[in-house]
Short mmCIF file of C-alpha atoms in Angstrom, two decimals:
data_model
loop_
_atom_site.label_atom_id
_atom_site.label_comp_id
_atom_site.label_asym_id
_atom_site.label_seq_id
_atom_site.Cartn_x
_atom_site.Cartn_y
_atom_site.Cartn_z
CA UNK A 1 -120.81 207.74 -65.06
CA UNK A 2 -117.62 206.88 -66.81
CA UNK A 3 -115.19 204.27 -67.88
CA UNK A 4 -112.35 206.86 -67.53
CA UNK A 5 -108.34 206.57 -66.81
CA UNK A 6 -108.10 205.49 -63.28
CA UNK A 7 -104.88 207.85 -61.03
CA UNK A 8 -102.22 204.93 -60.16
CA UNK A 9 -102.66 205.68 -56.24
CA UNK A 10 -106.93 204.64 -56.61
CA UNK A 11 -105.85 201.81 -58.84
CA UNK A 12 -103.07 200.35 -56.38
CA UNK A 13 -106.02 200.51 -53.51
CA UNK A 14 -108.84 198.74 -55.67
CA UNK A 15 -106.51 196.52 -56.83
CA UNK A 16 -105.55 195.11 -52.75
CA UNK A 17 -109.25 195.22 -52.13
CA UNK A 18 -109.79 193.36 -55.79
CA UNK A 19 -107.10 190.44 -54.58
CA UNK A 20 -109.12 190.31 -50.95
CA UNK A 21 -112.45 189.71 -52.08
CA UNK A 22 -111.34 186.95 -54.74
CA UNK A 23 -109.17 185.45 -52.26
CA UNK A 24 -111.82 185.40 -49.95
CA UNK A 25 -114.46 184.09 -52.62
CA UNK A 26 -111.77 181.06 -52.69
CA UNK A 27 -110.79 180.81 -49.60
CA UNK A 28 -107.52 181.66 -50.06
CA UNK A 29 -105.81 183.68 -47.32
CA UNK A 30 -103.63 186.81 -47.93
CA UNK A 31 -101.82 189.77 -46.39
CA UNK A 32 -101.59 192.89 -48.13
CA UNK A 33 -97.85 194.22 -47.88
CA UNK A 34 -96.48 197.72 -48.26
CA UNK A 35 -98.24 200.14 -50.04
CA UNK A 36 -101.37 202.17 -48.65
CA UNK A 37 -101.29 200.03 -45.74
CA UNK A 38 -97.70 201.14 -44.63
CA UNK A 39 -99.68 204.94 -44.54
CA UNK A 40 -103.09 202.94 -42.86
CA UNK A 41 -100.30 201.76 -40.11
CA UNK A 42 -98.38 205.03 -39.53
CA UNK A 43 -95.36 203.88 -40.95
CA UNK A 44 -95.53 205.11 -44.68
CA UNK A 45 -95.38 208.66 -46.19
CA UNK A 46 -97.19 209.65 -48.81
CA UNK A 47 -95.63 208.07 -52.14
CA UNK A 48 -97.94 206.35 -54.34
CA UNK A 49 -96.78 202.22 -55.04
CA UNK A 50 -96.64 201.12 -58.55
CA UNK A 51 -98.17 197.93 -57.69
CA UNK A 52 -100.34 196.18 -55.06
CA UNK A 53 -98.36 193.41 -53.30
CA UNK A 54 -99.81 190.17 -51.61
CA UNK A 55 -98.80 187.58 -49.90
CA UNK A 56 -100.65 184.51 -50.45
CA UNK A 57 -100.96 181.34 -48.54
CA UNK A 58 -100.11 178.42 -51.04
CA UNK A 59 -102.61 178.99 -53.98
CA UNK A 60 -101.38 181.59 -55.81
CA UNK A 61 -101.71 179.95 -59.48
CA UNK A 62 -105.35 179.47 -57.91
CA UNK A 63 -105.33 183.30 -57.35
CA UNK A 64 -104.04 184.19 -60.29
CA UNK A 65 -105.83 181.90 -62.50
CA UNK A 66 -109.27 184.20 -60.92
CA UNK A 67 -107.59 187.66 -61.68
CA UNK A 68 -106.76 186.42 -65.29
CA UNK A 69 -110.84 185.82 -65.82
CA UNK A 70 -111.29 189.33 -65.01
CA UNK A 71 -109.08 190.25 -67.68
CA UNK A 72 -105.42 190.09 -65.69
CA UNK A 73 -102.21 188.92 -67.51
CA UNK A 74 -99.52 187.09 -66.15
CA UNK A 75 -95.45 189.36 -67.03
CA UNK A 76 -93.41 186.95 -68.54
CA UNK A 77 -90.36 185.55 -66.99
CA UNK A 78 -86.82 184.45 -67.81
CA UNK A 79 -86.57 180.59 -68.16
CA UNK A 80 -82.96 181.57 -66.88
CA UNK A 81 -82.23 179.12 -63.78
CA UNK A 82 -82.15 181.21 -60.80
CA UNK A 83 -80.00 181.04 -57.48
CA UNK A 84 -82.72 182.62 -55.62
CA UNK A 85 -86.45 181.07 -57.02
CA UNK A 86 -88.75 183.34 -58.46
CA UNK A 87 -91.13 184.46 -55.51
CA UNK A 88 -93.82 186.23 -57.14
CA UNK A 89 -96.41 186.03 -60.17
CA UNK A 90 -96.52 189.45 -61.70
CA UNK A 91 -99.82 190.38 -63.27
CA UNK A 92 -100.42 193.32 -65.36
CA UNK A 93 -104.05 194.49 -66.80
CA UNK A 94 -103.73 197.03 -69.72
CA UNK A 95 -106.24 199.24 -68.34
CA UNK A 96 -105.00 199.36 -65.17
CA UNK A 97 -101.97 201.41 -64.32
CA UNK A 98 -100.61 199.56 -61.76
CA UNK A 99 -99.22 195.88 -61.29
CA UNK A 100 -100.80 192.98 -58.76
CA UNK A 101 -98.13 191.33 -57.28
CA UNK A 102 -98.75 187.73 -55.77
CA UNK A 103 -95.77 186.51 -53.48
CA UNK A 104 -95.82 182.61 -52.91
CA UNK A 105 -92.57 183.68 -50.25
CA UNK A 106 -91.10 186.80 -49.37
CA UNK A 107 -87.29 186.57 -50.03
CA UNK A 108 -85.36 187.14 -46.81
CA UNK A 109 -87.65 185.15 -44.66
CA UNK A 110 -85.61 182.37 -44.56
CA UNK A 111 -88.00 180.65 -41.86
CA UNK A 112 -90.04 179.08 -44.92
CA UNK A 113 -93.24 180.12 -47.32
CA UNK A 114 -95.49 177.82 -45.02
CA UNK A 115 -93.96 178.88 -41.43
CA UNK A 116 -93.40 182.83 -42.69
CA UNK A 117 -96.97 182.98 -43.23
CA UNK A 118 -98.29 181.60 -40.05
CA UNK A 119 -95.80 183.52 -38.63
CA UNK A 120 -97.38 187.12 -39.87
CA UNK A 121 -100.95 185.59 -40.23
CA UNK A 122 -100.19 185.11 -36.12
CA UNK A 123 -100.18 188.44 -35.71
CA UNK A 124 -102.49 190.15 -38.59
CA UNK A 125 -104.16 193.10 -38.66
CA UNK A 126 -107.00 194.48 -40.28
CA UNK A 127 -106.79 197.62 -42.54
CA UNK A 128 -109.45 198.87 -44.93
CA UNK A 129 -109.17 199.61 -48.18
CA UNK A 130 -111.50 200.26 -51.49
CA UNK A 131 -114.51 199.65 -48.63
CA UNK A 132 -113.37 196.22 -47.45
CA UNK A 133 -111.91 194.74 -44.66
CA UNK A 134 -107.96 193.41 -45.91
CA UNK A 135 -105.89 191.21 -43.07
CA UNK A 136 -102.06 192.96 -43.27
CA UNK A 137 -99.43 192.06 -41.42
CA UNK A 138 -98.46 193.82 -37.82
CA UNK A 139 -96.74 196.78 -37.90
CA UNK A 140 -93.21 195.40 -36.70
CA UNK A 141 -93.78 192.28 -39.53
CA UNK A 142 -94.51 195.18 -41.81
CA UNK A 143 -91.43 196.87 -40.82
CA UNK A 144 -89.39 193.25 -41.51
CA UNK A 145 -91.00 193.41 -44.83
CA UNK A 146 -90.25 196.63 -45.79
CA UNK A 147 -86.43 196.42 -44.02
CA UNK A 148 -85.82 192.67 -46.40
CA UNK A 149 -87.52 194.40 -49.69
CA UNK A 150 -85.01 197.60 -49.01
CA UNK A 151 -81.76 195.56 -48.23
CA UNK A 152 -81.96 194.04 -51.43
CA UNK A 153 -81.80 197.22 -53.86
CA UNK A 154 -79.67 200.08 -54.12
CA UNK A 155 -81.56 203.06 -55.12
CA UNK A 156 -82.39 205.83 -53.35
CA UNK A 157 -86.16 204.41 -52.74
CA UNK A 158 -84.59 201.32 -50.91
CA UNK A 159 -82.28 204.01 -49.28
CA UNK A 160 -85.42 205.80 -48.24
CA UNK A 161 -87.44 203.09 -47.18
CA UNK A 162 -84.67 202.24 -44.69
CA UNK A 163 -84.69 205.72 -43.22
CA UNK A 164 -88.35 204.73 -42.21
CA UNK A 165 -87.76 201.26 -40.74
CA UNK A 166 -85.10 203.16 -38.85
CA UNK A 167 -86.97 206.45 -37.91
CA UNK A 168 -90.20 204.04 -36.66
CA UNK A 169 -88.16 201.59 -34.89
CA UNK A 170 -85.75 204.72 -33.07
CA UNK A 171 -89.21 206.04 -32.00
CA UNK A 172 -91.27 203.06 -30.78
CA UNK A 173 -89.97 201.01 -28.04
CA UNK A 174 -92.20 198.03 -28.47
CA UNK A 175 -92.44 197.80 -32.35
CA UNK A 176 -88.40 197.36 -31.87
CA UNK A 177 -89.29 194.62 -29.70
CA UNK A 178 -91.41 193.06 -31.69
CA UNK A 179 -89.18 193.50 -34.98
CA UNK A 180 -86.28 191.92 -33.52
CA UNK A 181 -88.47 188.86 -32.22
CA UNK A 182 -90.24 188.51 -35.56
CA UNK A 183 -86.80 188.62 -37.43
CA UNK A 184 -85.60 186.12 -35.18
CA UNK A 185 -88.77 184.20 -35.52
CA UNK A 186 -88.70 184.32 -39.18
CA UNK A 187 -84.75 183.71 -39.59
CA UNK A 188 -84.18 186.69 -41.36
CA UNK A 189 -81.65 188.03 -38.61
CA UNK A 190 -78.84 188.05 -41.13
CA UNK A 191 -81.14 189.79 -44.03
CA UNK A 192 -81.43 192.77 -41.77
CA UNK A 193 -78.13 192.64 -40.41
CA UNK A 194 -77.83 196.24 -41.19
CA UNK A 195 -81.21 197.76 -39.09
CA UNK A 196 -80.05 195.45 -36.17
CA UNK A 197 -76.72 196.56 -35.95
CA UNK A 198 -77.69 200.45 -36.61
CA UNK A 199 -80.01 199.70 -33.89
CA UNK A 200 -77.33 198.47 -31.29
CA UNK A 201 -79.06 195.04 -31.22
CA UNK A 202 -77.00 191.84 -30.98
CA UNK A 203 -76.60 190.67 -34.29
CA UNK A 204 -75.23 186.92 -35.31
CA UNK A 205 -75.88 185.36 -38.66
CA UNK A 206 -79.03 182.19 -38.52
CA UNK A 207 -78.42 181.38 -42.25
CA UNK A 208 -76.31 178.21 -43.21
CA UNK A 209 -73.40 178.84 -45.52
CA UNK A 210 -75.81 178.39 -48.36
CA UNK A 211 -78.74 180.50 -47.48
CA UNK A 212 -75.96 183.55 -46.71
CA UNK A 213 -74.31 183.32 -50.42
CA UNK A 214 -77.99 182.72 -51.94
CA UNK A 215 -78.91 186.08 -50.17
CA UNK A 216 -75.83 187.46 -50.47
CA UNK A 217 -75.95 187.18 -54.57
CA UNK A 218 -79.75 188.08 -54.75
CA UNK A 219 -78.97 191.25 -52.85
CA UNK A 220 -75.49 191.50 -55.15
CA UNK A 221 -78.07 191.69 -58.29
CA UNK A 222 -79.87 194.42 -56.86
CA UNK A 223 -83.02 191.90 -56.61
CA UNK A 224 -83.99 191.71 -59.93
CA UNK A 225 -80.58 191.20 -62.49
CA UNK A 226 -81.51 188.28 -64.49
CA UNK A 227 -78.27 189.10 -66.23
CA UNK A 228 -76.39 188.44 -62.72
CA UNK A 229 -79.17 185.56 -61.36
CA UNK A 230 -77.45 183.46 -64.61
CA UNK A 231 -74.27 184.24 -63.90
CA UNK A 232 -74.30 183.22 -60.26
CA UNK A 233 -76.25 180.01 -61.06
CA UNK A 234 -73.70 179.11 -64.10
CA UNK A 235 -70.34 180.04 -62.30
CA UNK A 236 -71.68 178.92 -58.35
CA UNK A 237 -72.88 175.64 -56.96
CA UNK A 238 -71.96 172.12 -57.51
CA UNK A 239 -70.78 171.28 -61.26
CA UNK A 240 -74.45 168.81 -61.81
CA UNK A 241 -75.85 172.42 -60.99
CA UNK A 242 -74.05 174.29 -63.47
CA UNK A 243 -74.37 172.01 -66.00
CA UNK A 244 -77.96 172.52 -66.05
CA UNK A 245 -78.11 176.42 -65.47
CA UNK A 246 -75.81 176.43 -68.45
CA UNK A 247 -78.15 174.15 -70.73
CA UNK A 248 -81.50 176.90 -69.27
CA UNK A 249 -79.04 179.57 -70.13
CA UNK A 250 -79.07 178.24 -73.75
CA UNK A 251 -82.21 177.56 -74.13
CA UNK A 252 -83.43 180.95 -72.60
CA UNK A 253 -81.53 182.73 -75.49
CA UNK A 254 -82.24 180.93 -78.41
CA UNK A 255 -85.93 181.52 -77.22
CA UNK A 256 -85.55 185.23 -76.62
CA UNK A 257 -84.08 185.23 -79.70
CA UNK A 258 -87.81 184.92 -81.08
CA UNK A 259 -89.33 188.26 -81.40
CA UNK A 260 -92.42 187.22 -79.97
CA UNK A 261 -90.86 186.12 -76.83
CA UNK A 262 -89.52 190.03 -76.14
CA UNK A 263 -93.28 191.29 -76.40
CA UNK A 264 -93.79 194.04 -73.77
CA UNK A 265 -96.98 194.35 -72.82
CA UNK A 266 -97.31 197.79 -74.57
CA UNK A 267 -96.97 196.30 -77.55
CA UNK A 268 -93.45 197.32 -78.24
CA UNK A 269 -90.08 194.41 -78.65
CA UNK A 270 -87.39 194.39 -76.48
CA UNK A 271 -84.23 194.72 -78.45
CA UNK A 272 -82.94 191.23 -78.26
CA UNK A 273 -79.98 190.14 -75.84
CA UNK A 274 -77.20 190.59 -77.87
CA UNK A 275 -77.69 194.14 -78.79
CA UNK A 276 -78.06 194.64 -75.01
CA UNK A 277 -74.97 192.86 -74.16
CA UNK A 278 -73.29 195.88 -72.91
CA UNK A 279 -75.54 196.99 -70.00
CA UNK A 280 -76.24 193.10 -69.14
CA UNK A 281 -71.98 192.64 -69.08
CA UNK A 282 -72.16 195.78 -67.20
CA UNK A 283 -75.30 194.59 -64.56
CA UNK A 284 -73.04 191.48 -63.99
CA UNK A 285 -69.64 193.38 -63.42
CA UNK A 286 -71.35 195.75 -60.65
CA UNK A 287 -72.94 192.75 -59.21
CA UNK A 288 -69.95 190.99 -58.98
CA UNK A 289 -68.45 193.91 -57.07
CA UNK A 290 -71.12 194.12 -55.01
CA UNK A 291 -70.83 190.43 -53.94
CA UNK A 292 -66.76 190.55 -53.48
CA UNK A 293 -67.16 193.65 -50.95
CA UNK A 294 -69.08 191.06 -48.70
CA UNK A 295 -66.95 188.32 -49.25
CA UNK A 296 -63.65 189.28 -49.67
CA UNK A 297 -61.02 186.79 -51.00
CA UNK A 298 -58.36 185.44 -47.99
CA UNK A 299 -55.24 186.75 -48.99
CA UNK A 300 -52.86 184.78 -49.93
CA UNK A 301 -50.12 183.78 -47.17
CA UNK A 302 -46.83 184.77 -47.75
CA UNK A 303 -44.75 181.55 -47.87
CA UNK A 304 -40.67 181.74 -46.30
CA UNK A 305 -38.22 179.39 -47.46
CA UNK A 306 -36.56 177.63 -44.87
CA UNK B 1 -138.06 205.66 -66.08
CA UNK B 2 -139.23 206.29 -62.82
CA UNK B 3 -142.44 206.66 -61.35
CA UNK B 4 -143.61 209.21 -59.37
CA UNK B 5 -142.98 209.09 -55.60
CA UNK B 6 -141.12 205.58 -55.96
CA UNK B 7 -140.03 204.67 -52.96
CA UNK B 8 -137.63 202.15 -53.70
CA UNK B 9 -133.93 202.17 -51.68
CA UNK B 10 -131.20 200.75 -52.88
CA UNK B 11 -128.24 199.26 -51.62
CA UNK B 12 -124.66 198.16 -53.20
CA UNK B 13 -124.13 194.36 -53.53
CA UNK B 14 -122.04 192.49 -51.62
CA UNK B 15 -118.06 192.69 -52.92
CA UNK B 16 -118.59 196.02 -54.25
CA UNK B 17 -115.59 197.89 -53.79
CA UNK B 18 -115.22 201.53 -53.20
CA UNK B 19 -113.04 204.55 -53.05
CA UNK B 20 -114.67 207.80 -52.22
CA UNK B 21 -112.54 211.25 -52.61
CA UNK B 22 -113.66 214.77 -52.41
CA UNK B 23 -113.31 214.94 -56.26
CA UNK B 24 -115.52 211.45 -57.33
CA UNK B 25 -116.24 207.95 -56.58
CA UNK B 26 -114.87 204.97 -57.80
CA UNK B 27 -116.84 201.58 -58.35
CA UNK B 28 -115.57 198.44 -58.68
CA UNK B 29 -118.66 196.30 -59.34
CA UNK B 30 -118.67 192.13 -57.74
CA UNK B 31 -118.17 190.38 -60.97
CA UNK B 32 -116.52 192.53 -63.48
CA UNK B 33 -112.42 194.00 -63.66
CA UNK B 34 -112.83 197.24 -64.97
CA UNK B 35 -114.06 200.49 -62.23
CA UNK B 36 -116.33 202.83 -63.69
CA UNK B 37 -116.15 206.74 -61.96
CA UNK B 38 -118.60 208.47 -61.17
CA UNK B 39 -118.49 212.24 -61.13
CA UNK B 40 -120.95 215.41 -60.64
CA UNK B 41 -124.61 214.61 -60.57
CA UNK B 42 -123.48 210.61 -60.71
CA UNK B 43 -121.13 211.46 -57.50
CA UNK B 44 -124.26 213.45 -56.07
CA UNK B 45 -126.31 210.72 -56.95
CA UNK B 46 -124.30 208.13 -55.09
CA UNK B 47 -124.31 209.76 -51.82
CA UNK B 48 -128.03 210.99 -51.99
CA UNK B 49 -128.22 206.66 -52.57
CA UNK B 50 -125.92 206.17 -49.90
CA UNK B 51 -128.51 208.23 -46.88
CA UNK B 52 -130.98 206.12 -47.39
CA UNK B 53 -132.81 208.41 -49.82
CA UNK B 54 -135.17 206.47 -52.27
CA UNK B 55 -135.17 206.65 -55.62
CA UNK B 56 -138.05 209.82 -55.48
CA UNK B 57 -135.48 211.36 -52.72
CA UNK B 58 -132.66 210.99 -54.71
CA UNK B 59 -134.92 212.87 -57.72
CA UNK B 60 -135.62 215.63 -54.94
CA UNK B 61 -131.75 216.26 -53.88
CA UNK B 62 -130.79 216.02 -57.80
CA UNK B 63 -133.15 219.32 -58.14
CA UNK B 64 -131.89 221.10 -54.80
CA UNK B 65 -128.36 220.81 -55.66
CA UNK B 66 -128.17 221.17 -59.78
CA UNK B 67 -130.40 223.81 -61.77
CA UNK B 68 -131.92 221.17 -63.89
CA UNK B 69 -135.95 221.20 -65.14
CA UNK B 70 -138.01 218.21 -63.26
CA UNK B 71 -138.11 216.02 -66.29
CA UNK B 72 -134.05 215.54 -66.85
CA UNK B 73 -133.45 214.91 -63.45
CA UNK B 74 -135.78 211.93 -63.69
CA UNK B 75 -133.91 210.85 -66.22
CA UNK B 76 -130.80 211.17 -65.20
CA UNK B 77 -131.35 208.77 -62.03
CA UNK B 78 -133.55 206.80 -63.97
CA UNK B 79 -130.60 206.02 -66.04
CA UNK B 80 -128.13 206.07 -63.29
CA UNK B 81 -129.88 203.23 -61.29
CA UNK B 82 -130.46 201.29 -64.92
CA UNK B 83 -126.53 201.12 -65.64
CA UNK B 84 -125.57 200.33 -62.36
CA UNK B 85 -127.89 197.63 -61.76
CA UNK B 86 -126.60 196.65 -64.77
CA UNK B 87 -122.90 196.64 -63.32
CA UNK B 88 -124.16 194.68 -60.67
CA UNK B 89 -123.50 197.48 -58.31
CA UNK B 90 -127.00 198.06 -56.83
CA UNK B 91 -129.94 196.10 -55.42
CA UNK B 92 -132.91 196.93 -54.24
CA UNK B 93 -132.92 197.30 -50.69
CA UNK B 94 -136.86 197.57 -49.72
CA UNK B 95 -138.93 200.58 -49.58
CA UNK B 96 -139.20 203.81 -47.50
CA UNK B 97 -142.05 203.60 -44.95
#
């Protein structure tokens, strides 16, 4: 009997049924995304997740605050004003080798946190994992899920992933059903624009001006640009709003200035943001591209003299 | 250490969790946030545990399937049950009829 190095595929399933049973002992509900359970469901192939993701109803500092006392630590993240909120606390444990993930909202369900989760907890399933029972959403929410979380990145993972939204959904009659109705349900028609229309389904944006652009830019910065996500909030939104995201954007890099704010949790320092200055210019000028292509500037009418 | 003929089953506790592969099993015991593994005669151990076999059985089946003298396969499940009642893992369950 050892304390030894646990492989990242038995650490991803302890660590959904570790979440589970101290959500439970709280009496916090959750549904265990992607991961295993895509494989438990049929929809998954065999690649092992780097982390276990969540999604929790309301108390996730509560949540978190009970994974820290077993020796869980929070990721830091950037103070930087967003355009798109935060949706997640990352937690990391240094003998673990694999992240918890706990989503307060999934981005792309535009329905709501409160209303997304009834939504999926509607319709739950039940999936075992390290021994224990662990409530999941239905295979077609699943699908939704995985579809939103793909949209939103550009390697080729997210291209993969999307290949298996589209195989399942090509192959399974009812689980098409059931996706389109639960995208509809959830308002996240126009997030997964793409699988609907590839589908043949009729497709019609439900976002407001707002909610498009605020998707439009998080999907722009590949999900996770920080670099973009302070651009957008700086150069984007009414002038009270800028004025603030400029004052975070200040503040945010006088304190990562301070090497012990750009502590990794190896141990190491990130080098500070000015000597990376040239990949986060770069981040913001493919981003920017990446947002043009789906909004393209009117041209500009050619005016005749009379 | 055990006595002889002890007849005492055990059981995990409640919130245990558990992840079983061909190769070795993996503990995660109801209070604490680090697994322990368990491999070879521990593995062996666990699923002698795991039919019902008390803690004599579990002696018997730990000298069927290892070539170890009588005396060190007492004490190796006399120490296995000692650590992982001490993980919080087991409980005593009753005793065989």
């Amino acid at each position: 009997m050892t304390e030894v190095e646990l492989a990242r595929g038995e650490a991803v399933e302890l660590a959904y049924g570790l979440v589970a049973r101290e959500a439970e002992r709280a009496g916090v509900r959750v549904l265990a995304l992607k991961g295993p359970v895509l494989q438990l469901q049929g929809i998954g192939d065999h690649r092992v997740s780097t982390d276990a993701d969540l999604l929790v109803d309301g108390a996730v500092d509560e949540l978190a605050e009970r994974l820290i006392a077993l020796g869980w630590k929070k990721r830091p993240i950037s103070e930087v004003v967003r355009v798109y909120p935060e949706h997640s606390v990352e937690l990391f444990h240094p003998r673990w080798p694999c992240d918890i993930d706990l989503h307060r909202f999934y981005p792309g369900l535009f329905v709501g946190p409160e209303k997304a989760f009834e939504l999926l907890w509607a319709e739950r399933v039940t999936v075992i994992l390290a021994g224990r029972e662990v409530d999941a959403p239905s295979p077609a929410a699943q699908l939704l899920i995985l579809a939103a979380h793909a949209l939103r990145g550009r390697g080729g993972r997210a291209k993969h992933d999307l290949n298996l939204v589209l195989a399942k959904l090509r192959s399974d009659e009812a689980t098409r059903r059931d996706f389109e109705r639960i995208a509809t349900e959830a308002r996240s028609r126009y997030v997964v624009g793409d699988v609907l229309s590839a589908l043949g389904c009729d497709y019609s944006t439900d976002l407001s001006p707002g909610e498009q652009d605020a998707w439009d830019r998080l999907v722009a910065g590949n999900g996770t640009s920080t670099a973009y996500h302070a651009y957008s909030s700086v150069v984007s939104g009414p002038w009270r709003v800028r004025v603030r995201a400029g004052a975070s954007l200040l503040r945010a890099a006088i304190v990562s200035a301070r090497p012990e704010s750009r502590r990794l949790p190896d141990g190491s320092l990130r080098p500070p943001w000015w000597r990376r200055l040239g990949p986060l210019l770069h981040d913001v000028t493919l981003a920017r591209h990446e947002y043009a292509s789906r909004h393209p500037r009117p041209k500009p009418r050619n005016w005749k003299r009379n | 250490m055990l006595e002889e003929g002890d007849s005492t089953v055990w059981r995990p506790r409640d919130g245990v969790l558990l992840l079983a592969s061909s190769t070795r099993v993996v503990l995660l015991g109801p209070e604490s946030g680090q697994p322990i593994v368990l491999e070879g005669v521990a593995k062996a151990i666990w699923h002698a545990l795991g039919r019902g076999n008390s803690s004599a059985g579990v002696v018997a089946t730990v000298l069927r399937e290892f070539d170890v003298p009588d005396d060190i396969a007492v004490a190796e499940v006399s120490t296995f049950l000692h650590s992982l009642r001490e993980h919080g893992i087991l409980m005593a369950a009753g005793t065989t009829a």
